[in-house]
Amino acid sequence: MPRVVEIEGYLVMVYTRDEHPPAHVHVEKAGSTIKIMLGENDVEVNSYKGQPSGREIRRAAEIVAEHLAQCWTIWKEYNP
C-alpha cells in the first residue's frame, strides 16, 4: 500500500488493486479506517470503519485536503 503521508498518527494511503472509481484514499488512525473521496479541488468523507471520533474524521479530511496533489499523483500512478 503506497503511503501518501503520515502525520499526527494519521496514515494516508492508496490501496493497490483498489481501482474502482471515484478516486479515493484511505486514512488509518488508531484502528479505524476513513475513506475519503478526491475531488478536483476538495475532498469528501465517504465512509469509515471502526469508531473514529468526529474530530478524527474532520482532521483526516483536513490532512488529505492539505496533501491533495500528492494523493492524486499516487492514485493516478496505481490506477491509470
Short mmCIF file of the N, C-alpha and C atoms (twelve columns), coordinates in Angstrom:
data_MODEL
# 
_entry.id   MODEL 
# 
loop_
_atom_site.group_PDB 
_atom_site.id 
_atom_site.type_symbol 
_atom_site.label_atom_id 
_atom_site.label_alt_id 
_atom_site.label_comp_id 
_atom_site.label_asym_id 
_atom_site.label_seq_id 
_atom_site.Cartn_x 
_atom_site.Cartn_y 
_atom_site.Cartn_z 
_atom_site.pdbx_PDB_model_num 
ATOM 1   N N  . MET A 1  0.838   -1.176 0.000   1 
ATOM 2   C CA . MET A 1  0.000   0.000  0.000   1 
ATOM 3   C C  . MET A 1  0.886   1.243  0.000   1 
ATOM 4   N N  . PRO A 2  0.836   1.991  -1.070  1 
ATOM 5   C CA . PRO A 2  1.631   3.217  -1.145  1 
ATOM 6   C C  . PRO A 2  1.149   4.256  -0.138  1 
ATOM 7   N N  . ARG A 3  2.093   4.758  0.608   1 
ATOM 8   C CA . ARG A 3  1.789   5.796  1.587   1 
ATOM 9   C C  . ARG A 3  1.883   7.166  0.934   1 
ATOM 10  N N  . VAL A 4  0.917   8.000  1.244   1 
ATOM 11  C CA . VAL A 4  0.955   9.380  0.773   1 
ATOM 12  C C  . VAL A 4  1.683   10.215 1.813   1 
ATOM 13  N N  . VAL A 5  1.235   10.123 3.055   1 
ATOM 14  C CA . VAL A 5  1.819   10.912 4.134   1 
ATOM 15  C C  . VAL A 5  1.402   10.291 5.469   1 
ATOM 16  N N  . GLU A 6  2.222   10.499 6.484   1 
ATOM 17  C CA . GLU A 6  1.869   10.101 7.849   1 
ATOM 18  C C  . GLU A 6  2.112   11.296 8.745   1 
ATOM 19  N N  . ILE A 7  1.032   11.774 9.359   1 
ATOM 20  C CA . ILE A 7  1.082   12.970 10.201  1 
ATOM 21  C C  . ILE A 7  0.212   12.733 11.433  1 
ATOM 22  N N  . GLU A 8  0.743   13.043 12.606  1 
ATOM 23  C CA . GLU A 8  -0.035  13.008 13.850  1 
ATOM 24  C C  . GLU A 8  -0.722  11.661 14.067  1 
ATOM 25  N N  . GLY A 9  -0.127  10.592 13.590  1 
ATOM 26  C CA . GLY A 9  -0.732  9.275  13.746  1 
ATOM 27  C C  . GLY A 9  -1.749  8.923  12.671  1 
ATOM 28  N N  . TYR A 10 -1.974  9.809  11.730  1 
ATOM 29  C CA . TYR A 10 -2.875  9.545  10.604  1 
ATOM 30  C C  . TYR A 10 -2.017  9.056  9.441   1 
ATOM 31  N N  . LEU A 11 -2.323  7.889  8.925   1 
ATOM 32  C CA . LEU A 11 -1.599  7.328  7.793   1 
ATOM 33  C C  . LEU A 11 -2.517  7.365  6.577   1 
ATOM 34  N N  . VAL A 12 -2.132  8.154  5.580   1 
ATOM 35  C CA . VAL A 12 -2.917  8.304  4.353   1 
ATOM 36  C C  . VAL A 12 -2.285  7.418  3.301   1 
ATOM 37  N N  . MET A 13 -3.103  6.552  2.675   1 
ATOM 38  C CA . MET A 13 -2.558  5.655  1.658   1 
ATOM 39  C C  . MET A 13 -3.567  5.329  0.577   1 
ATOM 40  N N  . VAL A 14 -3.015  4.846  -0.523  1 
ATOM 41  C CA . VAL A 14 -3.811  4.348  -1.637  1 
ATOM 42  C C  . VAL A 14 -3.654  2.838  -1.626  1 
ATOM 43  N N  . TYR A 15 -4.753  2.126  -1.615  1 
ATOM 44  C CA . TYR A 15 -4.673  0.677  -1.674  1 
ATOM 45  C C  . TYR A 15 -4.408  0.258  -3.120  1 
ATOM 46  N N  . THR A 16 -3.506  -0.676 -3.314  1 
ATOM 47  C CA . THR A 16 -3.286  -1.214 -4.652  1 
ATOM 48  C C  . THR A 16 -4.437  -2.164 -4.964  1 
ATOM 49  N N  . ARG A 17 -4.709  -2.311 -6.231  1 
ATOM 50  C CA . ARG A 17 -5.829  -3.147 -6.696  1 
ATOM 51  C C  . ARG A 17 -7.158  -2.645 -6.163  1 
ATOM 52  N N  . ASP A 18 -7.271  -1.365 -5.968  1 
ATOM 53  C CA . ASP A 18 -8.493  -0.722 -5.476  1 
ATOM 54  C C  . ASP A 18 -8.915  0.285  -6.543  1 
ATOM 55  N N  . GLU A 19 -9.109  -0.213 -7.753  1 
ATOM 56  C CA . GLU A 19 -9.229  0.609  -8.941  1 
ATOM 57  C C  . GLU A 19 -10.619 1.192  -9.177  1 
ATOM 58  N N  . HIS A 20 -11.578 0.875  -8.344  1 
ATOM 59  C CA . HIS A 20 -12.935 1.349  -8.619  1 
ATOM 60  C C  . HIS A 20 -13.047 2.857  -8.406  1 
ATOM 61  N N  . PRO A 21 -13.791 3.515  -9.294  1 
ATOM 62  C CA . PRO A 21 -13.997 4.958  -9.111  1 
ATOM 63  C C  . PRO A 21 -15.000 5.184  -7.994  1 
ATOM 64  N N  . PRO A 22 -15.105 6.363  -7.475  1 
ATOM 65  C CA . PRO A 22 -14.260 7.516  -7.755  1 
ATOM 66  C C  . PRO A 22 -12.912 7.399  -7.046  1 
ATOM 67  N N  . ALA A 23 -12.001 8.274  -7.433  1 
ATOM 68  C CA . ALA A 23 -10.675 8.291  -6.818  1 
ATOM 69  C C  . ALA A 23 -10.820 8.536  -5.322  1 
ATOM 70  N N  . HIS A 24 -10.039 7.812  -4.539  1 
ATOM 71  C CA . HIS A 24 -10.143 7.942  -3.084  1 
ATOM 72  C C  . HIS A 24 -8.863  7.463  -2.404  1 
ATOM 73  N N  . VAL A 25 -8.731  7.825  -1.147  1 
ATOM 74  C CA . VAL A 25 -7.644  7.350  -0.297  1 
ATOM 75  C C  . VAL A 25 -8.255  6.788  0.980   1 
ATOM 76  N N  . HIS A 26 -7.439  6.070  1.703   1 
ATOM 77  C CA . HIS A 26 -7.839  5.528  2.996   1 
ATOM 78  C C  . HIS A 26 -6.924  6.127  4.049   1 
ATOM 79  N N  . VAL A 27 -7.509  6.529  5.154   1 
ATOM 80  C CA . VAL A 27 -6.739  7.110  6.250   1 
ATOM 81  C C  . VAL A 27 -6.922  6.210  7.466   1 
ATOM 82  N N  . GLU A 28 -5.814  5.712  7.988   1 
ATOM 83  C CA . GLU A 28 -5.871  4.867  9.174   1 
ATOM 84  C C  . GLU A 28 -5.407  5.648  10.388  1 
ATOM 85  N N  . LYS A 29 -6.137  5.458  11.481  1 
ATOM 86  C CA . LYS A 29 -5.812  6.134  12.738  1 
ATOM 87  C C  . LYS A 29 -6.357  5.293  13.876  1 
ATOM 88  N N  . ALA A 30 -5.495  4.823  14.737  1 
ATOM 89  C CA . ALA A 30 -5.886  4.129  15.968  1 
ATOM 90  C C  . ALA A 30 -6.921  3.027  15.737  1 
ATOM 91  N N  . GLY A 31 -6.686  2.190  14.724  1 
ATOM 92  C CA . GLY A 31 -7.577  1.061  14.489  1 
ATOM 93  C C  . GLY A 31 -8.798  1.361  13.648  1 
ATOM 94  N N  . SER A 32 -8.983  2.593  13.244  1 
ATOM 95  C CA . SER A 32 -10.102 2.975  12.380  1 
ATOM 96  C C  . SER A 32 -9.574  3.305  10.989  1 
ATOM 97  N N  . THR A 33 -10.429 3.136  9.990   1 
ATOM 98  C CA . THR A 33 -10.089 3.496  8.613   1 
ATOM 99  C C  . THR A 33 -11.176 4.413  8.070   1 
ATOM 100 N N  . ILE A 34 -10.749 5.531  7.507   1 
ATOM 101 C CA . ILE A 34 -11.666 6.528  6.962   1 
ATOM 102 C C  . ILE A 34 -11.404 6.616  5.466   1 
ATOM 103 N N  . LYS A 35 -12.455 6.437  4.665   1 
ATOM 104 C CA . LYS A 35 -12.332 6.504  3.205   1 
ATOM 105 C C  . LYS A 35 -12.731 7.909  2.759   1 
ATOM 106 N N  . ILE A 36 -11.828 8.558  2.010   1 
ATOM 107 C CA . ILE A 36 -12.051 9.942  1.596   1 
ATOM 108 C C  . ILE A 36 -11.924 10.051 0.081   1 
ATOM 109 N N  . MET A 37 -12.977 10.580 -0.549  1 
ATOM 110 C CA . MET A 37 -13.016 10.780 -1.990  1 
ATOM 111 C C  . MET A 37 -12.200 12.013 -2.366  1 
ATOM 112 N N  . LEU A 38 -11.514 11.918 -3.513  1 
ATOM 113 C CA . LEU A 38 -10.688 13.019 -4.001  1 
ATOM 114 C C  . LEU A 38 -11.453 13.784 -5.070  1 
ATOM 115 N N  . GLY A 39 -11.701 15.051 -4.810  1 
ATOM 116 C CA . GLY A 39 -12.281 15.918 -5.813  1 
ATOM 117 C C  . GLY A 39 -11.182 16.680 -6.521  1 
ATOM 118 N N  . GLU A 40 -11.571 17.464 -7.503  1 
ATOM 119 C CA . GLU A 40 -10.571 18.256 -8.219  1 
ATOM 120 C C  . GLU A 40 -9.898  19.260 -7.298  1 
ATOM 121 N N  . ASN A 41 -10.692 19.885 -6.431  1 
ATOM 122 C CA . ASN A 41 -10.160 20.907 -5.521  1 
ATOM 123 C C  . ASN A 41 -10.559 20.684 -4.071  1 
ATOM 124 N N  . ASP A 42 -11.233 19.579 -3.789  1 
ATOM 125 C CA . ASP A 42 -11.694 19.344 -2.429  1 
ATOM 126 C C  . ASP A 42 -11.763 17.843 -2.160  1 
ATOM 127 N N  . VAL A 43 -12.175 17.508 -0.947  1 
ATOM 128 C CA . VAL A 43 -12.299 16.107 -0.545  1 
ATOM 129 C C  . VAL A 43 -13.649 15.909 0.134   1 
ATOM 130 N N  . GLU A 44 -14.070 14.653 0.207   1 
ATOM 131 C CA . GLU A 44 -15.342 14.342 0.859   1 
ATOM 132 C C  . GLU A 44 -15.220 13.005 1.579   1 
ATOM 133 N N  . VAL A 45 -15.564 12.982 2.845   1 
ATOM 134 C CA . VAL A 45 -15.543 11.735 3.600   1 
ATOM 135 C C  . VAL A 45 -16.659 10.856 3.067   1 
ATOM 136 N N  . ASN A 46 -16.319 9.622  2.727   1 
ATOM 137 C CA . ASN A 46 -17.294 8.694  2.172   1 
ATOM 138 C C  . ASN A 46 -17.815 7.725  3.212   1 
ATOM 139 N N  . SER A 47 -16.902 7.107  3.945   1 
ATOM 140 C CA . SER A 47 -17.300 6.105  4.930   1 
ATOM 141 C C  . SER A 47 -16.159 5.878  5.904   1 
ATOM 142 N N  . TYR A 48 -16.443 5.101  6.923   1 
ATOM 143 C CA . TYR A 48 -15.392 4.746  7.868   1 
ATOM 144 C C  . TYR A 48 -15.712 3.417  8.524   1 
ATOM 145 N N  . LYS A 49 -14.656 2.768  8.990   1 
ATOM 146 C CA . LYS A 49 -14.772 1.516  9.745   1 
ATOM 147 C C  . LYS A 49 -14.118 1.747  11.092  1 
ATOM 148 N N  . GLY A 50 -14.639 1.117  12.089  1 
ATOM 149 C CA . GLY A 50 -14.146 1.352  13.434  1 
ATOM 150 C C  . GLY A 50 -14.984 2.442  14.070  1 
ATOM 151 N N  . GLN A 51 -14.420 3.098  15.055  1 
ATOM 152 C CA . GLN A 51 -15.164 4.135  15.758  1 
ATOM 153 C C  . GLN A 51 -14.352 5.411  15.882  1 
ATOM 154 N N  . PRO A 52 -14.003 6.033  14.743  1 
ATOM 155 C CA . PRO A 52 -13.276 7.294  14.853  1 
ATOM 156 C C  . PRO A 52 -14.205 8.384  15.387  1 
ATOM 157 N N  . SER A 53 -13.643 9.298  16.138  1 
ATOM 158 C CA . SER A 53 -14.438 10.416 16.643  1 
ATOM 159 C C  . SER A 53 -14.696 11.398 15.508  1 
ATOM 160 N N  . GLY A 54 -15.642 12.280 15.702  1 
ATOM 161 C CA . GLY A 54 -15.907 13.325 14.717  1 
ATOM 162 C C  . GLY A 54 -14.664 14.170 14.474  1 
ATOM 163 N N  . ARG A 55 -13.943 14.435 15.530  1 
ATOM 164 C CA . ARG A 55 -12.708 15.222 15.412  1 
ATOM 165 C C  . ARG A 55 -11.687 14.494 14.544  1 
ATOM 166 N N  . GLU A 56 -11.554 13.183 14.738  1 
ATOM 167 C CA . GLU A 56 -10.601 12.405 13.932  1 
ATOM 168 C C  . GLU A 56 -11.012 12.378 12.461  1 
ATOM 169 N N  . ILE A 57 -12.296 12.273 12.208  1 
ATOM 170 C CA . ILE A 57 -12.784 12.277 10.828  1 
ATOM 171 C C  . ILE A 57 -12.488 13.624 10.168  1 
ATOM 172 N N  . ARG A 58 -12.779 14.704 10.873  1 
ATOM 173 C CA . ARG A 58 -12.504 16.050 10.322  1 
ATOM 174 C C  . ARG A 58 -11.019 16.258 10.079  1 
ATOM 175 N N  . ARG A 59 -10.186 15.826 11.021  1 
ATOM 176 C CA . ARG A 59 -8.740  16.011 10.863  1 
ATOM 177 C C  . ARG A 59 -8.215  15.170 9.697   1 
ATOM 178 N N  . ALA A 60 -8.726  13.964 9.535   1 
ATOM 179 C CA . ALA A 60 -8.315  13.124 8.410   1 
ATOM 180 C C  . ALA A 60 -8.639  13.830 7.093   1 
ATOM 181 N N  . ALA A 61 -9.821  14.408 6.989   1 
ATOM 182 C CA . ALA A 61 -10.205 15.134 5.773   1 
ATOM 183 C C  . ALA A 61 -9.307  16.353 5.558   1 
ATOM 184 N N  . GLU A 62 -8.960  17.050 6.622   1 
ATOM 185 C CA . GLU A 62 -8.064  18.212 6.507   1 
ATOM 186 C C  . GLU A 62 -6.696  17.794 5.984   1 
ATOM 187 N N  . ILE A 63 -6.165  16.699 6.509   1 
ATOM 188 C CA . ILE A 63 -4.845  16.231 6.091   1 
ATOM 189 C C  . ILE A 63 -4.862  15.847 4.616   1 
ATOM 190 N N  . VAL A 64 -5.900  15.143 4.197   1 
ATOM 191 C CA . VAL A 64 -5.997  14.763 2.786   1 
ATOM 192 C C  . VAL A 64 -6.111  16.013 1.920   1 
ATOM 193 N N  . ALA A 65 -6.916  16.988 2.343   1 
ATOM 194 C CA . ALA A 65 -7.060  18.238 1.576   1 
ATOM 195 C C  . ALA A 65 -5.716  18.963 1.468   1 
ATOM 196 N N  . GLU A 66 -4.951  18.960 2.541   1 
ATOM 197 C CA . GLU A 66 -3.647  19.626 2.543   1 
ATOM 198 C C  . GLU A 66 -2.648  18.933 1.618   1 
ATOM 199 N N  . HIS A 67 -2.858  17.660 1.338   1 
ATOM 200 C CA . HIS A 67 -1.952  16.865 0.504   1 
ATOM 201 C C  . HIS A 67 -2.677  16.335 -0.736  1 
ATOM 202 N N  . LEU A 68 -3.652  17.082 -1.200  1 
ATOM 203 C CA . LEU A 68 -4.492  16.635 -2.306  1 
ATOM 204 C C  . LEU A 68 -3.687  16.324 -3.566  1 
ATOM 205 N N  . ALA A 69 -2.744  17.177 -3.905  1 
ATOM 206 C CA . ALA A 69 -1.942  16.945 -5.114  1 
ATOM 207 C C  . ALA A 69 -1.166  15.631 -5.007  1 
ATOM 208 N N  . GLN A 70 -0.579  15.362 -3.853  1 
ATOM 209 C CA . GLN A 70 0.152   14.113 -3.643  1 
ATOM 210 C C  . GLN A 70 -0.784  12.916 -3.744  1 
ATOM 211 N N  . CYS A 71 -1.976  13.046 -3.171  1 
ATOM 212 C CA . CYS A 71 -2.961  11.956 -3.222  1 
ATOM 213 C C  . CYS A 71 -3.299  11.628 -4.668  1 
ATOM 214 N N  . TRP A 72 -3.560  12.666 -5.468  1 
ATOM 215 C CA . TRP A 72 -3.890  12.456 -6.878  1 
ATOM 216 C C  . TRP A 72 -2.731  11.814 -7.628  1 
ATOM 217 N N  . THR A 73 -1.519  12.263 -7.371  1 
ATOM 218 C CA . THR A 73 -0.356  11.705 -8.063  1 
ATOM 219 C C  . THR A 73 -0.235  10.213 -7.799  1 
ATOM 220 N N  . ILE A 74 -0.354  9.818  -6.565  1 
ATOM 221 C CA . ILE A 74 -0.221  8.400  -6.215  1 
ATOM 222 C C  . ILE A 74 -1.424  7.608  -6.716  1 
ATOM 223 N N  . TRP A 75 -2.633  8.163  -6.607  1 
ATOM 224 C CA . TRP A 75 -3.817  7.475  -7.137  1 
ATOM 225 C C  . TRP A 75 -3.631  7.174  -8.627  1 
ATOM 226 N N  . LYS A 76 -3.207  8.178  -9.393  1 
ATOM 227 C CA . LYS A 76 -3.049  8.005  -10.847 1 
ATOM 228 C C  . LYS A 76 -1.929  7.012  -11.173 1 
ATOM 229 N N  . GLU A 77 -0.899  6.989  -10.349 1 
ATOM 230 C CA . GLU A 77 0.197   6.064  -10.571 1 
ATOM 231 C C  . GLU A 77 -0.265  4.613  -10.457 1 
ATOM 232 N N  . TYR A 78 -1.119  4.336  -9.496  1 
ATOM 233 C CA . TYR A 78 -1.572  2.966  -9.255  1 
ATOM 234 C C  . TYR A 78 -2.912  2.640  -9.900  1 
ATOM 235 N N  . ASN A 79 -3.594  3.644  -10.418 1 
ATOM 236 C CA . ASN A 79 -4.899  3.452  -11.064 1 
ATOM 237 C C  . ASN A 79 -4.949  4.250  -12.355 1 
ATOM 238 N N  . PRO A 80 -4.160  3.828  -13.351 1 
ATOM 239 C CA . PRO A 80 -4.069  4.616  -14.599 1 
ATOM 240 C C  . PRO A 80 -5.374  4.641  -15.394 1 
# 
